[in-house]
Coordinates of C-alpha atoms in Angstrom, one line a residue:
X876 CA -50.2 -29.6 -29.0
X877 CA -47.1 -31.5 -30.1
X878 CA -48.8 -34.9 -29.8
X879 CA -51.7 -33.6 -31.9
X880 CA -49.3 -32.4 -34.6
X881 CA -47.6 -35.8 -34.6
X882 CA -50.9 -37.6 -34.9
X883 CA -52.1 -35.3 -37.7
X884 CA -48.9 -35.8 -39.6
X885 CA -49.0 -39.6 -39.2
X886 CA -52.7 -39.7 -40.4
X887 CA -51.9 -37.6 -43.5
X888 CA -48.9 -39.9 -44.3
X889 CA -51.2 -42.9 -43.8
X890 CA -53.8 -41.5 -46.2
X891 CA -51.1 -40.6 -48.7
X892 CA -49.9 -44.3 -48.5
X893 CA -53.5 -45.5 -48.9
X894 CA -53.9 -43.2 -52.0
X895 CA -50.7 -44.6 -53.5
X896 CA -51.9 -48.1 -52.9
X897 CA -55.2 -47.3 -54.5
X898 CA -53.5 -45.8 -57.6
X899 CA -50.7 -48.5 -57.9
X900 CA -52.4 -50.3 -60.8
X901 CA -52.3 -47.0 -62.8
X902 CA -48.7 -46.4 -62.0
X903 CA -47.3 -49.8 -63.1
X904 CA -49.2 -50.2 -66.4
X905 CA -50.5 -48.5 -69.5
X906 CA -53.5 -46.3 -69.2
X907 CA -56.8 -48.1 -69.9
X908 CA -58.9 -45.8 -72.0
X909 CA -62.6 -46.6 -72.2
X910 CA -64.8 -44.0 -73.9
X911 CA -65.1 -41.7 -70.9
X912 CA -61.3 -41.6 -70.4
X913 CA -60.7 -40.7 -74.1
X914 CA -63.3 -38.0 -73.8
X915 CA -61.6 -36.5 -70.7
X916 CA -58.1 -36.8 -72.2
X917 CA -59.4 -34.8 -75.2
X918 CA -60.9 -32.2 -72.8
X919 CA -57.5 -31.9 -71.1
X920 CA -55.8 -31.2 -74.4
X921 CA -58.5 -28.7 -75.3
X922 CA -57.7 -26.6 -72.3
X923 CA -55.0 -24.8 -74.2
X924 CA -57.5 -22.1 -75.5
X925 CA -60.5 -22.7 -73.3
X926 CA -60.3 -19.2 -71.7
X927 CA -61.0 -17.4 -75.0
X928 CA -62.6 -20.0 -77.3
X929 CA -65.3 -22.7 -76.7
X930 CA -63.8 -24.9 -79.5
X931 CA -60.4 -26.4 -79.9
X932 CA -59.8 -27.6 -83.5
X933 CA -56.8 -29.8 -82.5
X934 CA -59.0 -32.2 -80.6
X935 CA -61.8 -34.6 -81.3
X936 CA -60.4 -35.6 -84.7
X937 CA -60.6 -31.9 -85.8
X938 CA -64.4 -32.0 -85.8
X939 CA -64.7 -28.9 -83.7
X940 CA -66.9 -30.3 -80.9
X941 CA -68.1 -27.5 -78.6
X942 CA -67.7 -29.1 -75.2
X943 CA -66.6 -26.3 -72.8
X944 CA -69.9 -24.4 -72.5
X945 CA -71.8 -27.6 -71.7
X946 CA -69.4 -29.5 -69.5
X947 CA -67.7 -27.6 -66.5
X948 CA -64.0 -27.5 -66.9
X949 CA -62.4 -25.3 -64.2
X950 CA -61.8 -28.3 -61.9
X951 CA -60.1 -30.2 -64.7
X952 CA -57.8 -27.3 -65.6
X953 CA -55.1 -28.5 -63.1
X954 CA -54.7 -31.6 -65.3
X955 CA -53.8 -29.4 -68.3
X956 CA -51.2 -27.5 -66.1
X957 CA -49.7 -30.9 -65.2
X958 CA -49.6 -31.8 -68.9
X959 CA -47.6 -28.6 -69.6
X960 CA -45.3 -29.4 -66.7
X961 CA -44.6 -33.0 -67.5
X962 CA -45.0 -32.9 -71.3
X963 CA -46.8 -36.3 -71.2
X964 CA -50.5 -36.7 -71.3
X965 CA -50.5 -40.1 -69.6
X966 CA -48.2 -38.9 -66.8
X967 CA -50.3 -35.8 -66.3
X968 CA -53.5 -37.8 -66.1
X969 CA -52.1 -40.3 -63.7
X970 CA -50.7 -37.6 -61.4
X971 CA -53.9 -35.7 -61.6
X972 CA -56.0 -38.7 -60.7
X973 CA -53.7 -39.6 -57.8
X974 CA -54.1 -36.0 -56.6
X975 CA -57.9 -36.4 -56.7
X976 CA -57.8 -39.7 -54.7
X977 CA -55.5 -38.1 -52.1
X978 CA -57.7 -35.0 -51.9
X979 CA -60.8 -37.1 -51.5
X980 CA -59.2 -39.0 -48.6
X981 CA -58.5 -35.7 -46.9
X982 CA -61.9 -34.2 -47.5
X983 CA -63.6 -37.3 -46.3
X984 CA -61.4 -37.5 -43.2
X985 CA -61.9 -33.9 -42.1
X986 CA -65.6 -34.0 -42.9
X987 CA -66.1 -37.0 -40.8
X988 CA -63.9 -35.6 -38.0
X989 CA -66.0 -32.4 -37.9
X990 CA -69.1 -34.5 -37.2
X991 CA -67.7 -37.3 -35.1
X992 CA -64.6 -35.9 -33.4
X993 CA -62.7 -39.2 -33.3
X994 CA -59.5 -39.4 -35.4
X995 CA -59.4 -43.2 -35.5
X996 CA -62.9 -43.5 -36.8
X997 CA -62.3 -40.6 -39.3
X998 CA -59.2 -42.4 -40.6
X999 CA -61.1 -45.7 -41.1
X1000 CA -63.9 -43.9 -42.8
X1001 CA -61.5 -42.0 -45.2
X1002 CA -59.7 -45.3 -46.0
X1003 CA -62.9 -47.2 -46.7
X1004 CA -64.3 -44.3 -48.7
X1005 CA -61.2 -44.2 -50.8
X1006 CA -61.3 -47.9 -51.6
X1007 CA -65.1 -48.1 -52.1
X1008 CA -65.9 -50.2 -55.2
X1009 CA -68.0 -47.6 -56.9
X1010 CA -65.2 -45.1 -56.5
X1011 CA -62.7 -47.6 -57.9
X1012 CA -64.7 -48.5 -60.9
X1013 CA -65.2 -44.8 -61.8
X1014 CA -61.4 -44.5 -61.8
X1015 CA -60.3 -47.7 -63.5
X1016 CA -63.2 -49.1 -65.4
X1017 CA -65.2 -46.0 -66.5
X1018 CA -62.6 -43.3 -66.4
X1019 CA -65.4 -41.0 -65.3
X1020 CA -63.3 -38.0 -64.2
X1021 CA -66.3 -35.8 -63.5
X1022 CA -67.7 -38.3 -61.0
X1023 CA -64.3 -38.9 -59.4
X1024 CA -64.1 -35.1 -58.8
X1025 CA -67.5 -35.2 -57.2
X1026 CA -66.3 -37.9 -54.8
X1027 CA -63.8 -35.4 -53.6
X1028 CA -66.4 -32.7 -52.8
X1029 CA -69.4 -34.8 -51.8
X1030 CA -68.2 -35.2 -48.1
X1031 CA -67.8 -31.4 -47.9
X1032 CA -71.3 -30.7 -49.3
X1033 CA -73.0 -33.1 -46.9
X1034 CA -71.0 -31.8 -44.0
X1035 CA -72.3 -28.4 -44.9
X1036 CA -75.9 -29.7 -45.0
X1037 CA -75.4 -31.4 -41.6
X1038 CA -74.2 -28.1 -40.1
X1039 CA -77.1 -26.2 -41.6
X1040 CA -79.8 -28.8 -40.5
X1041 CA -78.4 -30.1 -37.2
X1042 CA -75.0 -28.5 -36.3
X1043 CA -73.7 -24.9 -36.3
X1044 CA -75.8 -23.2 -38.9
X1045 CA -73.2 -20.4 -39.1
X1046 CA -71.0 -22.8 -41.0
X1047 CA -73.3 -22.7 -44.0
X1048 CA -70.3 -21.6 -46.3
X1049 CA -69.2 -25.3 -46.2
X1050 CA -72.4 -26.1 -48.0
X1051 CA -71.7 -23.4 -50.6
X1052 CA -68.1 -24.7 -51.1
X1053 CA -69.2 -28.3 -51.6
X1054 CA -72.1 -27.5 -54.0
X1055 CA -70.1 -25.0 -56.0
X1056 CA -67.2 -27.4 -56.6
X1057 CA -69.6 -30.2 -57.5
X1058 CA -71.3 -27.8 -60.0
X1059 CA -67.9 -27.0 -61.6
X1060 CA -67.2 -30.8 -61.9
X1061 CA -70.3 -32.7 -63.0
X1062 CA -73.8 -31.3 -63.6
X1063 CA -75.6 -34.6 -63.3
X1064 CA -74.1 -35.3 -59.9
X1065 CA -75.1 -31.8 -58.8
X1066 CA -78.7 -32.6 -59.7
X1067 CA -78.7 -35.9 -57.8
X1068 CA -77.0 -34.2 -54.8
X1069 CA -79.5 -31.4 -54.8
X1070 CA -82.4 -33.8 -55.0
X1071 CA -81.1 -35.9 -52.1
X1072 CA -80.5 -32.8 -50.0
X1073 CA -84.0 -31.7 -50.6
X1074 CA -85.3 -35.1 -49.3
X1075 CA -83.0 -34.9 -46.2
X1076 CA -84.1 -31.4 -45.5
X1077 CA -87.8 -32.3 -45.6
X1078 CA -87.1 -35.3 -43.3
X1079 CA -85.2 -33.0 -40.9
X1080 CA -88.0 -30.3 -40.6
X1081 CA -90.2 -31.9 -38.0
X1082 CA -87.6 -31.9 -35.2
X1083 CA -85.5 -29.0 -36.4
X1084 CA -84.5 -26.4 -33.7
X1085 CA -84.0 -22.8 -34.8
X1086 CA -85.6 -23.7 -38.1
X1087 CA -85.9 -20.1 -39.3
X1088 CA -82.2 -19.4 -38.8
X1089 CA -81.3 -22.7 -40.4
X1090 CA -83.5 -22.2 -43.4
X1091 CA -82.1 -18.6 -43.8
X1092 CA -78.6 -20.2 -43.7
X1093 CA -79.6 -22.6 -46.4
X1094 CA -80.9 -19.7 -48.6
X1095 CA -77.6 -17.9 -48.1
X1096 CA -75.7 -20.9 -49.1
X1097 CA -77.8 -21.3 -52.2
X1098 CA -77.5 -17.7 -53.3
X1099 CA -73.8 -17.6 -52.8
X1100 CA -73.4 -20.8 -54.8
X1101 CA -75.3 -19.3 -57.6
X1102 CA -73.1 -16.1 -57.6
X1103 CA -70.0 -18.2 -57.6
X1104 CA -71.3 -20.3 -60.4
X1105 CA -72.7 -17.8 -62.8
X1106 CA -69.4 -17.9 -64.7
X1107 CA -70.5 -21.3 -66.0
X1108 CA -74.3 -21.1 -65.6
X1109 CA -74.8 -18.0 -67.7
X1110 CA -72.9 -19.1 -70.8
X1111 CA -74.4 -22.6 -70.5
X1112 CA -78.0 -21.2 -70.5
X1113 CA -77.1 -18.7 -73.2
X1114 CA -75.8 -21.2 -75.7
X1115 CA -78.3 -23.9 -74.7
X1116 CA -81.1 -21.5 -75.7
X1117 CA -80.0 -21.2 -79.3
X1118 CA -78.0 -24.4 -79.9
X1119 CA -79.4 -27.9 -79.5
X1120 CA -76.7 -30.5 -79.1
X1121 CA -76.6 -34.3 -78.9
X1122 CA -76.3 -35.1 -75.2
X1123 CA -75.1 -38.5 -73.8
X1124 CA -77.7 -41.2 -74.5
X1125 CA -80.3 -41.7 -71.8
X1126 CA -80.6 -45.5 -71.5
X1127 CA -83.6 -47.4 -70.2
X1128 CA -83.2 -47.4 -66.4
X1129 CA -84.0 -51.1 -66.0
X1130 CA -80.7 -51.8 -68.0
X1131 CA -78.8 -50.8 -64.8
X1132 CA -80.7 -53.2 -62.5
X1133 CA -79.8 -56.8 -61.6
X1134 CA -81.6 -59.6 -59.7
X1135 CA -81.2 -59.4 -55.9
X1136 CA -79.1 -62.7 -55.9
X1137 CA -76.7 -61.3 -58.4
X1138 CA -76.4 -58.0 -56.5
X1139 CA -75.4 -59.8 -53.3
X1140 CA -73.1 -62.2 -55.2
X1141 CA -71.3 -59.4 -56.9
X1142 CA -71.0 -57.5 -53.6
X1143 CA -69.5 -60.6 -51.9
X1144 CA -67.0 -61.0 -54.8
X1145 CA -66.3 -57.3 -54.9
X1146 CA -67.0 -57.4 -58.6
X1147 CA -66.9 -54.1 -60.4
X1148 CA -68.3 -55.2 -63.7
X1149 CA -72.0 -54.5 -62.8
X1150 CA -71.1 -51.1 -61.4
X1151 CA -72.1 -52.3 -57.9
X1152 CA -71.3 -51.4 -54.3
X1153 CA -68.7 -54.0 -53.4
X1154 CA -67.9 -56.1 -50.3
X1155 CA -67.0 -53.1 -48.1
X1156 CA -70.5 -51.5 -48.5
X1157 CA -72.2 -54.9 -47.9
X1158 CA -70.3 -55.3 -44.6
X1159 CA -71.0 -51.7 -43.6
X1160 CA -74.7 -52.0 -44.5
X1161 CA -75.1 -55.2 -42.4
X1162 CA -73.1 -53.7 -39.6
X1163 CA -75.3 -50.6 -39.6
X1164 CA -78.5 -52.6 -39.5
X1165 CA -77.1 -54.6 -36.5
X1166 CA -76.4 -51.3 -34.7
X1167 CA -79.9 -50.0 -35.6
X1168 CA -80.8 -49.4 -31.9
X1169 CA -77.8 -47.2 -31.4
X1170 CA -78.5 -44.9 -34.3
X1171 CA -79.9 -41.5 -33.9
X1172 CA -83.2 -40.6 -35.7
X1173 CA -81.4 -38.7 -38.5
X1174 CA -79.0 -41.6 -38.9
X1175 CA -81.9 -44.1 -39.3
X1176 CA -83.4 -41.8 -41.9
X1177 CA -80.1 -41.7 -43.8
X1178 CA -79.7 -45.5 -43.6
X1179 CA -83.3 -46.0 -44.7
X1180 CA -82.6 -43.7 -47.7
X1181 CA -79.5 -45.8 -48.5
X1182 CA -81.4 -49.0 -48.3
X1183 CA -84.0 -47.6 -50.7
X1184 CA -81.3 -46.7 -53.2
X1185 CA -79.9 -50.2 -52.9
X1186 CA -83.4 -51.7 -53.5
X1187 CA -83.8 -49.5 -56.6
X1188 CA -80.7 -51.3 -58.1
X1189 CA -82.6 -54.6 -58.1
X1190 CA -85.1 -56.0 -60.6
X1191 CA -87.7 -56.1 -57.7
X1192 CA -88.2 -52.3 -58.0
X1193 CA -90.4 -51.3 -61.0
X1194 CA -87.9 -48.8 -62.3
X1195 CA -89.2 -49.0 -65.8
X1196 CA -92.2 -46.9 -64.8
X1197 CA -89.8 -43.9 -64.3
X1198 CA -88.2 -44.0 -67.8
X1199 CA -90.3 -41.0 -68.9
X1200 CA -89.6 -38.9 -65.7
X1201 CA -86.7 -36.8 -64.6
X1202 CA -85.2 -39.9 -63.0
X1203 CA -84.3 -41.0 -66.5
X1204 CA -81.8 -38.2 -66.8
X1205 CA -79.6 -40.2 -64.4
X1206 CA -78.8 -42.3 -67.6
X1207 CA -77.7 -45.1 -65.2
X1208 CA -79.5 -45.9 -62.0
X1209 CA -76.3 -47.2 -60.4
X1210 CA -75.0 -43.6 -60.2
X1211 CA -76.8 -43.5 -56.9
X1212 CA -74.1 -45.8 -55.5
X1213 CA -71.8 -42.8 -55.0
X1214 CA -74.2 -41.5 -52.4
X1215 CA -75.1 -44.9 -50.9
X1216 CA -71.4 -45.5 -50.3
X1217 CA -70.9 -42.2 -48.5
X1218 CA -74.0 -42.5 -46.3
X1219 CA -73.6 -46.1 -45.3
X1220 CA -69.9 -45.8 -44.5
X1221 CA -70.5 -42.7 -42.4
X1222 CA -73.2 -44.5 -40.3
X1223 CA -71.1 -47.6 -39.9
X1224 CA -67.9 -45.9 -39.0
X1225 CA -69.6 -43.4 -36.6
X1226 CA -70.6 -46.3 -34.3
X1227 CA -67.3 -48.3 -34.4
X1228 CA -65.4 -48.5 -31.1
X1229 CA -63.3 -45.5 -30.5
X1230 CA -59.7 -45.9 -31.7
X1231 CA -57.1 -43.5 -30.3
X1232 CA -53.7 -42.7 -31.7
X1233 CA -51.1 -45.2 -30.7
X1234 CA -50.0 -48.8 -31.5
X1235 CA -53.6 -50.0 -31.7
X1236 CA -54.2 -47.3 -34.3
X1237 CA -51.1 -48.1 -36.3
X1238 CA -51.7 -51.9 -36.3
X1239 CA -55.4 -51.5 -37.2
X1240 CA -54.6 -49.1 -40.0
X1241 CA -51.9 -51.4 -41.6
X1242 CA -54.1 -54.5 -41.4
X1243 CA -57.1 -52.6 -42.9
X1244 CA -55.0 -51.2 -45.7
X1245 CA -53.5 -54.6 -46.5
X1246 CA -57.0 -56.2 -46.7
X1247 CA -58.4 -53.4 -48.8
X1248 CA -55.4 -53.3 -51.2
X1249 CA -55.6 -57.1 -51.7
X1250 CA -59.3 -56.9 -52.6
X1251 CA -58.7 -53.9 -54.8
X1252 CA -56.0 -55.5 -56.9
X1253 CA -57.9 -58.7 -57.4
X1254 CA -61.0 -56.7 -58.6
X1255 CA -58.8 -54.6 -60.9
X1256 CA -57.2 -57.6 -62.5
X1257 CA -60.6 -59.2 -63.1
X1258 CA -62.0 -56.3 -65.1
X1259 CA -58.7 -55.3 -66.7
X1260 CA -58.2 -58.8 -68.1
X1261 CA -61.8 -59.0 -69.2
X1262 CA -62.5 -59.1 -72.9
X1263 CA -65.9 -57.4 -72.1
X1264 CA -64.3 -54.2 -70.9
X1265 CA -60.8 -54.1 -72.5
X1266 CA -61.0 -56.4 -75.6
X1267 CA -57.6 -57.2 -77.1
X1268 CA -56.7 -55.4 -80.3
X1269 CA -59.1 -52.5 -79.8
X1270 CA -56.4 -49.9 -78.9
X1271 CA -57.9 -49.4 -75.4
X1272 CA -54.6 -49.1 -73.6
X1273 CA -52.4 -46.0 -74.2
X1274 CA -48.7 -45.5 -73.4
X1275 CA -46.7 -42.3 -73.3
X1276 CA -45.6 -42.6 -77.0
X1277 CA -49.1 -42.9 -78.6
X1278 CA -51.4 -41.3 -76.1
X1279 CA -51.5 -37.8 -77.4
X1280 CA -51.9 -38.8 -81.1
X1281 CA -54.6 -41.3 -80.4
X1282 CA -56.4 -38.8 -78.2
X1283 CA -56.4 -36.0 -80.7
X1284 CA -57.7 -38.3 -83.4
X1285 CA -60.5 -39.7 -81.3
X1286 CA -63.9 -38.6 -82.7
X1287 CA -66.4 -38.1 -79.9
X1288 CA -70.2 -38.1 -80.5
X1289 CA -71.5 -36.1 -77.6
X1290 CA -72.1 -32.4 -77.7
X1291 CA -72.1 -32.3 -81.5
X1292 CA -75.0 -30.3 -83.1
X1293 CA -78.3 -32.2 -82.8
X1294 CA -78.9 -34.5 -85.8
X1295 CA -75.3 -34.0 -87.0
X1296 CA -73.3 -36.9 -88.5
X1297 CA -72.5 -39.3 -85.7
X1298 CA -68.9 -40.6 -85.7
X1299 CA -70.2 -43.7 -83.8
X1300 CA -71.9 -44.7 -87.1
X1301 CA -70.3 -42.6 -89.8
X1302 CA -66.6 -42.7 -90.7
X1303 CA -66.6 -40.6 -93.9
X1304 CA -66.5 -36.9 -92.9
X1305 CA -64.7 -35.8 -96.1
X1306 CA -65.8 -32.4 -97.5
X1307 CA -68.4 -32.7 -100.2
X1308 CA -70.0 -30.4 -102.7
X1309 CA -73.1 -31.4 -104.7
X1310 CA -72.8 -34.8 -103.1
X1311 CA -69.2 -35.4 -104.4
X1312 CA -66.0 -35.6 -102.4
X1313 CA -64.0 -32.4 -102.7
X1314 CA -60.2 -32.4 -102.4
X1315 CA -58.9 -29.4 -100.5
X1316 CA -56.1 -28.4 -98.2
X1317 CA -56.9 -28.2 -94.5
X1318 CA -54.9 -26.6 -91.7
X1319 CA -55.9 -26.5 -88.0
X1320 CA -54.7 -24.5 -85.0
X1321 CA -56.3 -24.4 -81.6
X1322 CA -58.5 -21.5 -82.6
X1323 CA -59.1 -21.7 -86.3
X1324 CA -59.9 -24.3 -89.0
X1325 CA -58.7 -23.2 -92.4
X1326 CA -59.7 -24.8 -95.7
X1327 CA -58.2 -23.9 -99.1
X1328 CA -60.2 -25.2 -102.1
X1329 CA -60.3 -24.6 -105.8
X1330 CA -63.8 -24.7 -107.3
X1331 CA -63.8 -25.2 -111.1
X1332 CA -67.6 -25.1 -111.3
X1333 CA -70.2 -22.5 -110.5
X1334 CA -70.7 -21.2 -107.0
X1335 CA -72.2 -23.8 -104.6
X1336 CA -72.4 -25.0 -101.0
X1337 CA -69.3 -26.8 -99.6
X1338 CA -69.9 -29.1 -96.7
X1339 CA -66.8 -28.9 -94.6
X1340 CA -65.6 -31.6 -92.1
X1341 CA -66.3 -29.5 -88.9
X1342 CA -69.6 -29.3 -87.0
X1343 CA -71.8 -26.2 -87.4
X1344 CA -72.7 -24.2 -84.3
X1345 CA -74.8 -21.0 -84.6
X1346 CA -72.0 -18.9 -83.0
X1347 CA -69.4 -19.7 -85.7
X1348 CA -67.4 -16.9 -87.2
X1349 CA -66.8 -17.9 -90.8
X1350 CA -64.9 -16.0 -93.5
X1351 CA -64.3 -16.7 -97.2
X1352 CA -61.4 -14.9 -98.7
X1353 CA -61.4 -12.6 -95.7
X1354 CA -65.1 -11.7 -95.9
X1355 CA -67.6 -12.7 -93.3
X1356 CA -70.3 -15.0 -94.7
X1357 CA -73.3 -16.9 -93.3
X1358 CA -73.2 -20.6 -92.9
X1359 CA -75.5 -23.4 -93.8
X1360 CA -76.4 -26.6 -91.9
X1361 CA -75.5 -29.5 -94.1
X1362 CA -75.9 -32.8 -92.2
X1363 CA -75.0 -30.8 -89.0
X1364 CA -71.7 -29.8 -90.5
X1365 CA -70.6 -26.3 -91.5
X1366 CA -71.8 -25.5 -95.0
X1367 CA -70.2 -22.5 -96.8
X1368 CA -71.1 -21.0 -100.1
X1369 CA -68.0 -20.6 -102.2
X1370 CA -67.5 -18.9 -105.6
X1371 CA -65.8 -20.2 -108.6
X1372 CA -62.0 -20.2 -108.3
X1373 CA -59.8 -20.4 -105.2
X1374 CA -61.3 -19.8 -101.8
X1375 CA -59.8 -19.7 -98.4
X1376 CA -62.3 -20.6 -95.7
X1377 CA -61.7 -19.9 -92.0
X1378 CA -63.9 -21.0 -89.1
X1379 CA -63.4 -19.8 -85.6
X1380 CA -65.4 -19.2 -82.3
X1381 CA -65.2 -16.8 -79.4
X1382 CA -67.2 -16.3 -76.2
X1383 CA -69.8 -13.6 -75.9
X1384 CA -69.4 -10.5 -73.8
X1385 CA -72.0 -11.9 -71.4
X1386 CA -69.7 -14.8 -70.8
X1387 CA -66.8 -12.6 -69.7
X1388 CA -69.2 -10.5 -67.6
X1389 CA -70.5 -13.7 -65.8
X1390 CA -66.9 -14.8 -65.2
X1391 CA -66.1 -11.5 -63.7
X1392 CA -69.1 -11.7 -61.3
X1393 CA -68.0 -15.2 -60.1
X1394 CA -64.3 -14.1 -59.7
X1395 CA -65.3 -11.0 -57.8
X1396 CA -67.7 -13.0 -55.6
X1397 CA -64.9 -15.5 -54.9
X1398 CA -62.4 -12.8 -53.9
X1399 CA -64.9 -11.0 -51.7
X1400 CA -65.9 -14.4 -50.0
X1401 CA -62.3 -15.3 -49.3
X1402 CA -61.6 -11.8 -48.0
X1403 CA -64.8 -11.7 -45.9
X1404 CA -63.0 -12.4 -42.5
X1405 CA -61.0 -9.2 -43.0
X1406 CA -63.3 -6.8 -44.8
X1407 CA -66.3 -8.0 -42.9
X1408 CA -64.7 -7.0 -39.6
X1409 CA -63.8 -3.6 -41.1
X1410 CA -67.3 -3.1 -42.3
X1411 CA -68.7 -4.0 -38.9
X1412 CA -66.5 -1.5 -37.2
X1413 CA -67.5 1.2 -39.6
X1414 CA -71.2 0.5 -39.0
X1415 CA -70.7 0.5 -35.2
X1416 CA -68.7 3.7 -35.4
X1417 CA -71.5 5.4 -37.4
X1418 CA -74.2 4.4 -35.0
X1419 CA -73.2 6.8 -32.1
X1420 CA -72.8 9.6 -34.6
X1421 CA -76.4 9.0 -35.9
X1422 CA -77.8 8.9 -32.3
X1423 CA -75.9 12.2 -31.4
X1424 CA -77.3 13.9 -34.5
X1425 CA -80.8 12.8 -33.6
X1426 CA -80.5 14.3 -30.1

């Protein structure tokens, strides 16, 4: 027992060191802020009133973007708490991202260990998974926090699926935990995960033992996931039914493909710029193919699916034919690389020679970490110094002094009302009345946008500088008034003279009810080991009484 505790501690320390090595470029330089990073930094600042309002007027250049009902936020909330603790947006973001990287190394380690039972292999898998190129480019090149979060929970979700389909089906709550956390992180990744799980389930059906019990376990996992997620699903569906918004642009799928020669070349060079898989995945793929005869049937199916997803990245695959299908909702076909990395690394590491804790383990770990860190830093410098991704003079690097100001004044185009003025093309959002610019006083708090204007003409419609959503609560001089859609902005009819306009939002009662359902479900689920036993004893105690009464 003591030896196991020592080995567990040593592995955790090693994974902590690996996570620090991965994040080192963040810790020693300014924060690179491509579009996704700026968006998520604004989301972090917007958490200050997210529990009671879907709009924060101190973010997104005071445009009033309604993001919270459309983009899950509970897994991002710890970043806001870190911001309150440190008082620095960049420090909070960096600490939060480091926490995600370390958490991902732990979930990948324990998920692999649950399936393979070898600590050495599990440590190698977790290290390779941490430094996987697609994982790295999501952190440093794209700043795609939602997908970085999913990388933490994907190993848990697929461990849960493995238990339901092939292992101990009674461990189906693992599937619920993984899928629920993915749902609360990134909806598009949830859709891809669910689709791949459906494919794997169909492939597993022919040889499945106890298939009725396993399918029932899958249904249980699905139902519990829905109950835990209604806190987001219900308000999302409610507002989506009445409010159309501009979603991220769905690009032509062929834009994400490359010629096979370039795919291999970029993998050999570990180049992140084409959002590829990297050298580690290339080695793991070749190694897995070499070990084909050693693979179990389900591992061959997993490898075959991974090879198909790699093939789809090339210009050889006629991906253009899928531009008008659900596959187009991926936006970028290389999003599949997150799953290819997970599957290929598992298969490769599962068939490595067993490495047991000791000097061999320590030396192997240090050498592996040194090689991966060297490749990682080289790839990071290549893209960071690239004028393609971080052009000089574009303000794409934040420091502690300017980060919060630049974030709050960043106008984001997604999730604005459909057909509303797009800040990607329009820079003049000044209030207007009868086509002319109107001078007024504006004041913003987290919950309310206030405009004070003097109208020296007859009554008319004032187009304000904030977006119009159907659920807006607008008052003029303290009186509730209807609003008008003027270029997607909030239009308000004002009388002659001085008018004070206030615009605010609040959640519906159904939203709070849905949250309550999710919270109660979570508490009951956590407490199930205790109250489930109590309920079982009660039912067993009632059975003899019922039989005695029948006699």
